[in-house]
Amino acid sequence: KEILIVQPYMKHPLQNRWTLWFYKNDKNKPWQANLRLVTKFDTVEDFWALYNHIQLASRLMSGCDYAVFKDGIEPMWEDNRNKCGGRWLITLSKQQRMLELDQYWLETLLCLIGEAFDDYSNDICGAVINVRAKGDKIAIWTCDTENEEAVLHIGKTYKERLGLPMKVVIGYQAHADTATKSGLGVKNKFVV
Amino acid sequence: GTRIIYDRKFLMECRHSP
């Protein structure tokens, strides 16, 4: 009699549980009502099952966002873990939507779930992608603008992981500044 | 404490595993 030994397939656990949020711009409702918690995941396999299933960012309607945040952190400035923090912001041209948007967003997610920032990964809150007609944006949110060492390490590592050329400069903006920005645009607290 | 880290190569290899 042949004995079949079935190797139980063990999922690979992530350091953190993450939540995927989706925001669809419906002007008739307050913005909080447009924000939906889609699902949570905490293994590599569940991440891929989700990512391979949902619509690519480049195919979302203008005005939509995806956000992936650590479980318990809401993708908004007001959240306790975000209000003293800021974001490394990648602004893309319209042409980049078809070429690089999906690639940059996936790389951002792999940085998050893979804990790519060593011990500074503790400062990571999440990431947001805004699909907009005037130019898409991707950002990684961190929890403390004053933790310069963490912010700069995260920015440098992120820029490398995205494969951005040295001459391309990315900026880190405090949410408090973004929230109160006048028309002039937001000043960068750090750049790499 | 320890931290569970996955590099890009490993994560991409897992993309189409069963």
PDB file of C-alpha atoms in Angstrom:
ATOM      1  CA  LYS A   1       0.000   0.000   0.000  1.00  0.00           C
ATOM      2  CA  GLU A   2       1.413   3.341  -0.988  1.00  0.00           C
ATOM      3  CA  ILE A   3       1.365   5.926   1.796  1.00  0.00           C
ATOM      4  CA  LEU A   4       0.857   9.428   0.528  1.00  0.00           C
ATOM      5  CA  ILE A   5       2.500  11.980   2.831  1.00  0.00           C
ATOM      6  CA  VAL A   6       0.795  15.262   2.240  1.00  0.00           C
ATOM      7  CA  GLN A   7       3.110  18.135   3.107  1.00  0.00           C
ATOM      8  CA  PRO A   8       0.806  20.621   4.873  1.00  0.00           C
ATOM      9  CA  TYR A   9       1.262  23.902   3.029  1.00  0.00           C
ATOM     10  CA  MET A  10       2.035  26.514   5.670  1.00  0.00           C
ATOM     11  CA  LYS A  11       1.246  30.120   4.797  1.00  0.00           C
ATOM     12  CA  HIS A  12       4.059  32.598   5.346  1.00  0.00           C
ATOM     13  CA  PRO A  13       3.078  34.968   8.199  1.00  0.00           C
ATOM     14  CA  LEU A  14       3.685  38.712   7.839  1.00  0.00           C
ATOM     15  CA  GLN A  15       5.146  40.773  10.692  1.00  0.00           C
ATOM     16  CA  ASN A  16       1.965  42.851  10.694  1.00  0.00           C
ATOM     17  CA  ARG A  17      -1.669  42.435   9.810  1.00  0.00           C
ATOM     18  CA  TRP A  18      -2.661  44.959   7.128  1.00  0.00           C
ATOM     19  CA  THR A  19      -5.985  46.421   6.039  1.00  0.00           C
ATOM     20  CA  LEU A  20      -6.897  47.329   2.462  1.00  0.00           C
ATOM     21  CA  TRP A  21      -9.179  50.363   2.133  1.00  0.00           C
ATOM     22  CA  PHE A  22     -10.901  51.662  -0.967  1.00  0.00           C
ATOM     23  CA  TYR A  23     -12.092  55.236  -1.495  1.00  0.00           C
ATOM     24  CA  LYS A  24     -14.514  56.109  -4.267  1.00  0.00           C
ATOM     25  CA  ASN A  25     -15.165  59.793  -4.840  1.00  0.00           C
ATOM     26  CA  ASP A  26     -18.943  60.346  -4.554  1.00  0.00           C
ATOM     27  CA  LYS A  27     -19.444  64.076  -4.079  1.00  0.00           C
ATOM     28  CA  ASN A  28     -23.001  63.576  -2.794  1.00  0.00           C
ATOM     29  CA  LYS A  29     -21.677  61.933   0.352  1.00  0.00           C
ATOM     30  CA  PRO A  30     -19.283  63.130   3.075  1.00  0.00           C
ATOM     31  CA  TRP A  31     -15.803  61.784   2.369  1.00  0.00           C
ATOM     32  CA  GLN A  32     -15.835  59.426   5.353  1.00  0.00           C
ATOM     33  CA  ALA A  33     -18.836  57.654   3.828  1.00  0.00           C
ATOM     34  CA  ASN A  34     -16.827  57.057   0.643  1.00  0.00           C
ATOM     35  CA  LEU A  35     -14.093  55.204   2.494  1.00  0.00           C
ATOM     36  CA  ARG A  36     -14.574  51.410   2.670  1.00  0.00           C
ATOM     37  CA  LEU A  37     -12.639  48.775   4.557  1.00  0.00           C
ATOM     38  CA  VAL A  38     -12.213  45.993   2.016  1.00  0.00           C
ATOM     39  CA  THR A  39     -10.381  43.250   3.881  1.00  0.00           C
ATOM     40  CA  LYS A  40      -7.457  42.366   6.166  1.00  0.00           C
ATOM     41  CA  PHE A  41      -4.518  40.030   5.543  1.00  0.00           C
ATOM     42  CA  ASP A  42      -1.530  38.785   7.497  1.00  0.00           C
ATOM     43  CA  THR A  43       0.186  36.219   5.264  1.00  0.00           C
ATOM     44  CA  VAL A  44       2.102  36.451   1.990  1.00  0.00           C
ATOM     45  CA  GLU A  45      -0.341  34.088   0.343  1.00  0.00           C
ATOM     46  CA  ASP A  46      -3.394  36.089   1.425  1.00  0.00           C
ATOM     47  CA  PHE A  47      -1.754  39.273   0.190  1.00  0.00           C
ATOM     48  CA  TRP A  48      -1.279  37.805  -3.275  1.00  0.00           C
ATOM     49  CA  ALA A  49      -4.756  36.290  -3.337  1.00  0.00           C
ATOM     50  CA  LEU A  50      -6.070  39.799  -2.690  1.00  0.00           C
ATOM     51  CA  TYR A  51      -3.707  41.701  -4.983  1.00  0.00           C
ATOM     52  CA  ASN A  52      -4.234  39.302  -7.899  1.00  0.00           C
ATOM     53  CA  HIS A  53      -8.000  39.607  -7.424  1.00  0.00           C
ATOM     54  CA  ILE A  54      -8.569  43.359  -7.215  1.00  0.00           C
ATOM     55  CA  GLN A  55      -8.524  45.927 -10.024  1.00  0.00           C
ATOM     56  CA  LEU A  56      -5.134  47.386 -10.952  1.00  0.00           C
ATOM     57  CA  ALA A  57      -4.743  50.968  -9.726  1.00  0.00           C
ATOM     58  CA  SER A  58      -4.138  52.183 -13.280  1.00  0.00           C
ATOM     59  CA  ARG A  59      -7.637  50.985 -14.191  1.00  0.00           C
ATOM     60  CA  LEU A  60      -9.463  52.704 -11.335  1.00  0.00           C
ATOM     61  CA  MET A  61     -11.756  55.624 -12.090  1.00  0.00           C
ATOM     62  CA  SER A  62     -10.292  59.049 -11.461  1.00  0.00           C
ATOM     63  CA  GLY A  63     -10.993  60.154  -7.882  1.00  0.00           C
ATOM     64  CA  CYS A  64     -10.454  56.682  -6.398  1.00  0.00           C
ATOM     65  CA  ASP A  65      -7.804  55.662  -3.836  1.00  0.00           C
ATOM     66  CA  TYR A  66      -6.416  52.450  -2.464  1.00  0.00           C
ATOM     67  CA  ALA A  67      -4.897  52.565   1.000  1.00  0.00           C
ATOM     68  CA  VAL A  68      -3.079  49.776   2.855  1.00  0.00           C
ATOM     69  CA  PHE A  69      -2.502  50.475   6.533  1.00  0.00           C
ATOM     70  CA  LYS A  70      -1.441  48.509   9.573  1.00  0.00           C
ATOM     71  CA  ASP A  71      -4.459  46.985  11.299  1.00  0.00           C
ATOM     72  CA  GLY A  72      -5.980  49.539  13.650  1.00  0.00           C
ATOM     73  CA  ILE A  73      -4.730  52.630  11.802  1.00  0.00           C
ATOM     74  CA  GLU A  74      -7.274  54.454   9.657  1.00  0.00           C
ATOM     75  CA  PRO A  75      -6.008  56.017   6.411  1.00  0.00           C
ATOM     76  CA  MET A  76      -6.598  59.603   7.528  1.00  0.00           C
ATOM     77  CA  TRP A  77      -4.576  62.394   9.165  1.00  0.00           C
ATOM     78  CA  GLU A  78      -6.846  62.402  12.195  1.00  0.00           C
ATOM     79  CA  ASP A  79      -5.892  58.881  13.278  1.00  0.00           C
ATOM     80  CA  ASN A  80      -3.784  58.921  16.460  1.00  0.00           C
ATOM     81  CA  ARG A  81      -0.930  57.155  14.680  1.00  0.00           C
ATOM     82  CA  ASN A  82      -0.977  59.600  11.739  1.00  0.00           C
ATOM     83  CA  LYS A  83      -1.622  63.005  13.244  1.00  0.00           C
ATOM     84  CA  CYS A  84       2.046  63.625  14.258  1.00  0.00           C
ATOM     85  CA  GLY A  85       3.344  62.039  11.086  1.00  0.00           C
ATOM     86  CA  GLY A  86       3.822  62.728   7.420  1.00  0.00           C
ATOM     87  CA  ARG A  87       4.349  61.093   4.058  1.00  0.00           C
ATOM     88  CA  TRP A  88       6.993  60.462   1.452  1.00  0.00           C
ATOM     89  CA  LEU A  89       5.185  61.608  -1.677  1.00  0.00           C
ATOM     90  CA  ILE A  90       5.695  60.333  -5.240  1.00  0.00           C
ATOM     91  CA  THR A  91       3.920  62.519  -7.798  1.00  0.00           C
ATOM     92  CA  LEU A  92       3.489  61.000 -11.247  1.00  0.00           C
ATOM     93  CA  SER A  93       2.876  62.520 -14.640  1.00  0.00           C
ATOM     94  CA  LYS A  94      -0.144  61.480 -16.684  1.00  0.00           C
ATOM     95  CA  GLN A  95       2.059  59.433 -19.001  1.00  0.00           C
ATOM     96  CA  GLN A  96       3.399  57.454 -16.052  1.00  0.00           C
ATOM     97  CA  ARG A  97      -0.008  55.971 -15.322  1.00  0.00           C
ATOM     98  CA  MET A  98       0.305  53.363 -18.041  1.00  0.00           C
ATOM     99  CA  LEU A  99       4.031  52.765 -17.616  1.00  0.00           C
ATOM    100  CA  GLU A 100       4.928  52.898 -13.959  1.00  0.00           C
ATOM    101  CA  LEU A 101       1.940  53.462 -11.686  1.00  0.00           C
ATOM    102  CA  ASP A 102       1.092  49.791 -11.054  1.00  0.00           C
ATOM    103  CA  GLN A 103       4.745  48.835 -10.756  1.00  0.00           C
ATOM    104  CA  TYR A 104       5.437  51.615  -8.196  1.00  0.00           C
ATOM    105  CA  TRP A 105       2.319  50.762  -6.196  1.00  0.00           C
ATOM    106  CA  LEU A 106       3.169  47.045  -6.053  1.00  0.00           C
ATOM    107  CA  GLU A 107       6.737  47.843  -5.039  1.00  0.00           C
ATOM    108  CA  THR A 108       5.366  50.103  -2.290  1.00  0.00           C
ATOM    109  CA  LEU A 109       3.198  47.263  -0.988  1.00  0.00           C
ATOM    110  CA  LEU A 110       6.095  44.790  -1.091  1.00  0.00           C
ATOM    111  CA  CYS A 111       8.146  47.263   0.987  1.00  0.00           C
ATOM    112  CA  LEU A 112       5.348  47.429   3.549  1.00  0.00           C
ATOM    113  CA  ILE A 113       4.503  43.745   3.934  1.00  0.00           C
ATOM    114  CA  GLY A 114       8.161  42.706   3.664  1.00  0.00           C
ATOM    115  CA  GLU A 115       9.217  45.155   6.417  1.00  0.00           C
ATOM    116  CA  ALA A 116      11.814  46.644   4.079  1.00  0.00           C
ATOM    117  CA  PHE A 117      12.890  49.414   6.462  1.00  0.00           C
ATOM    118  CA  ASP A 118      14.556  47.294   9.131  1.00  0.00           C
ATOM    119  CA  ASP A 119      13.839  48.501  12.667  1.00  0.00           C
ATOM    120  CA  TYR A 120      12.474  51.751  11.283  1.00  0.00           C
ATOM    121  CA  SER A 121       9.560  49.729   9.886  1.00  0.00           C
ATOM    122  CA  ASN A 122       7.922  50.403  13.241  1.00  0.00           C
ATOM    123  CA  ASP A 123       7.403  54.000  12.100  1.00  0.00           C
ATOM    124  CA  ILE A 124       5.467  52.874   9.001  1.00  0.00           C
ATOM    125  CA  CYS A 125       1.686  53.466   9.197  1.00  0.00           C
ATOM    126  CA  GLY A 126       0.699  52.581   5.637  1.00  0.00           C
ATOM    127  CA  ALA A 127       0.557  53.746   2.031  1.00  0.00           C
ATOM    128  CA  VAL A 128      -1.981  55.502  -0.194  1.00  0.00           C
ATOM    129  CA  ILE A 129      -2.408  55.723  -3.948  1.00  0.00           C
ATOM    130  CA  ASN A 130      -4.563  58.525  -5.355  1.00  0.00           C
ATOM    131  CA  VAL A 131      -5.741  58.082  -8.937  1.00  0.00           C
ATOM    132  CA  ARG A 132      -6.409  61.574 -10.261  1.00  0.00           C
ATOM    133  CA  ALA A 133      -6.872  63.079 -13.712  1.00  0.00           C
ATOM    134  CA  LYS A 134      -4.377  65.831 -12.918  1.00  0.00           C
ATOM    135  CA  GLY A 135      -1.675  63.315 -11.947  1.00  0.00           C
ATOM    136  CA  ASP A 136      -1.569  60.236  -9.752  1.00  0.00           C
ATOM    137  CA  LYS A 137       0.167  60.170  -6.362  1.00  0.00           C
ATOM    138  CA  ILE A 138       1.627  57.401  -4.217  1.00  0.00           C
ATOM    139  CA  ALA A 139       2.761  58.000  -0.655  1.00  0.00           C
ATOM    140  CA  ILE A 140       4.151  56.084   2.295  1.00  0.00           C
ATOM    141  CA  TRP A 141       2.903  57.409   5.616  1.00  0.00           C
ATOM    142  CA  THR A 142       5.050  57.385   8.760  1.00  0.00           C
ATOM    143  CA  CYS A 143       3.944  58.163  12.301  1.00  0.00           C
ATOM    144  CA  ASP A 144       6.412  60.824  13.520  1.00  0.00           C
ATOM    145  CA  THR A 145       7.867  63.740  11.580  1.00  0.00           C
ATOM    146  CA  GLU A 146      10.312  64.386  14.430  1.00  0.00           C
ATOM    147  CA  ASN A 147      11.922  60.954  14.123  1.00  0.00           C
ATOM    148  CA  GLU A 148      14.359  62.239  11.479  1.00  0.00           C
ATOM    149  CA  GLU A 149      16.561  59.142  11.493  1.00  0.00           C
ATOM    150  CA  ALA A 150      13.612  56.872  10.713  1.00  0.00           C
ATOM    151  CA  VAL A 151      12.062  59.224   8.164  1.00  0.00           C
ATOM    152  CA  LEU A 152      15.322  59.620   6.210  1.00  0.00           C
ATOM    153  CA  HIS A 153      16.117  55.877   6.294  1.00  0.00           C
ATOM    154  CA  ILE A 154      12.632  55.087   5.021  1.00  0.00           C
ATOM    155  CA  GLY A 155      12.868  57.737   2.278  1.00  0.00           C
ATOM    156  CA  LYS A 156      16.257  56.584   0.998  1.00  0.00           C
ATOM    157  CA  THR A 157      15.305  52.911   1.046  1.00  0.00           C
ATOM    158  CA  TYR A 158      11.974  53.621  -0.641  1.00  0.00           C
ATOM    159  CA  LYS A 159      13.612  55.679  -3.411  1.00  0.00           C
ATOM    160  CA  GLU A 160      16.077  52.826  -4.037  1.00  0.00           C
ATOM    161  CA  ARG A 161      13.343  50.187  -4.083  1.00  0.00           C
ATOM    162  CA  LEU A 162      11.377  52.220  -6.639  1.00  0.00           C
ATOM    163  CA  GLY A 163      14.539  52.504  -8.750  1.00  0.00           C
ATOM    164  CA  LEU A 164      14.222  56.269  -8.975  1.00  0.00           C
ATOM    165  CA  PRO A 165      17.297  57.960 -10.514  1.00  0.00           C
ATOM    166  CA  MET A 166      19.530  59.936  -8.131  1.00  0.00           C
ATOM    167  CA  LYS A 167      18.562  63.238  -9.761  1.00  0.00           C
ATOM    168  CA  VAL A 168      14.882  62.669  -8.985  1.00  0.00           C
ATOM    169  CA  VAL A 169      14.159  64.252  -5.595  1.00  0.00           C
ATOM    170  CA  ILE A 170      11.261  63.109  -3.433  1.00  0.00           C
ATOM    171  CA  GLY A 171       9.895  65.108  -0.515  1.00  0.00           C
ATOM    172  CA  TYR A 172       8.470  64.312   2.914  1.00  0.00           C
ATOM    173  CA  GLN A 173       5.586  66.474   4.098  1.00  0.00           C
ATOM    174  CA  ALA A 174       4.041  66.648   7.547  1.00  0.00           C
ATOM    175  CA  HIS A 175       0.292  65.928   7.469  1.00  0.00           C
ATOM    176  CA  ALA A 176      -0.247  69.018   9.639  1.00  0.00           C
ATOM    177  CA  ASP A 177       1.215  71.134   6.839  1.00  0.00           C
ATOM    178  CA  THR A 178      -0.700  69.298   4.124  1.00  0.00           C
ATOM    179  CA  ALA A 179      -3.931  69.758   6.097  1.00  0.00           C
ATOM    180  CA  THR A 180      -3.484  73.528   6.385  1.00  0.00           C
ATOM    181  CA  LYS A 181      -1.781  74.177   3.048  1.00  0.00           C
ATOM    182  CA  SER A 182      -2.691  77.379   1.269  1.00  0.00           C
ATOM    183  CA  GLY A 183      -2.703  77.360  -2.505  1.00  0.00           C
ATOM    184  CA  LEU A 184       1.092  77.640  -2.630  1.00  0.00           C
ATOM    185  CA  GLY A 185       1.699  73.920  -2.088  1.00  0.00           C
ATOM    186  CA  VAL A 186       3.233  72.174   0.872  1.00  0.00           C
ATOM    187  CA  LYS A 187       6.812  72.678   2.042  1.00  0.00           C
ATOM    188  CA  ASN A 188       8.991  69.595   2.355  1.00  0.00           C
ATOM    189  CA  LYS A 189      10.319  68.781   5.811  1.00  0.00           C
ATOM    190  CA  PHE A 190      12.879  66.405   4.287  1.00  0.00           C
ATOM    191  CA  VAL A 191      14.066  65.484   0.809  1.00  0.00           C
ATOM    192  CA  VAL A 192      16.140  62.600  -0.543  1.00  0.00           C
TER     193      VAL A 192
ATOM    194  CA  GLY B   1      12.726  41.201  19.250  1.00  0.00           C
ATOM    195  CA  THR B   2      12.774  39.393  15.910  1.00  0.00           C
ATOM    196  CA  ARG B   3      11.189  40.835  12.747  1.00  0.00           C
ATOM    197  CA  ILE B   4       9.730  38.801   9.868  1.00  0.00           C
ATOM    198  CA  ILE B   5      11.319  40.284   6.734  1.00  0.00           C
ATOM    199  CA  TYR B   6      10.662  39.174   3.147  1.00  0.00           C
ATOM    200  CA  ASP B   7      12.762  40.468   0.291  1.00  0.00           C
ATOM    201  CA  ARG B   8      11.276  41.382  -3.052  1.00  0.00           C
ATOM    202  CA  LYS B   9      12.591  38.234  -4.802  1.00  0.00           C
ATOM    203  CA  PHE B  10      10.934  35.879  -2.330  1.00  0.00           C
ATOM    204  CA  LEU B  11       7.638  37.771  -2.375  1.00  0.00           C
ATOM    205  CA  MET B  12       7.548  37.723  -6.183  1.00  0.00           C
ATOM    206  CA  GLU B  13       8.268  33.980  -6.213  1.00  0.00           C
ATOM    207  CA  CYS B  14       5.238  33.447  -3.964  1.00  0.00           C
ATOM    208  CA  ARG B  15       2.950  35.342  -6.333  1.00  0.00           C
ATOM    209  CA  HIS B  16       1.778  32.325  -8.317  1.00  0.00           C
ATOM    210  CA  SER B  17       2.429  29.541  -5.802  1.00  0.00           C
ATOM    211  CA  PRO B  18      -0.646  27.288  -5.183  1.00  0.00           C
TER     212      PRO B  18
END
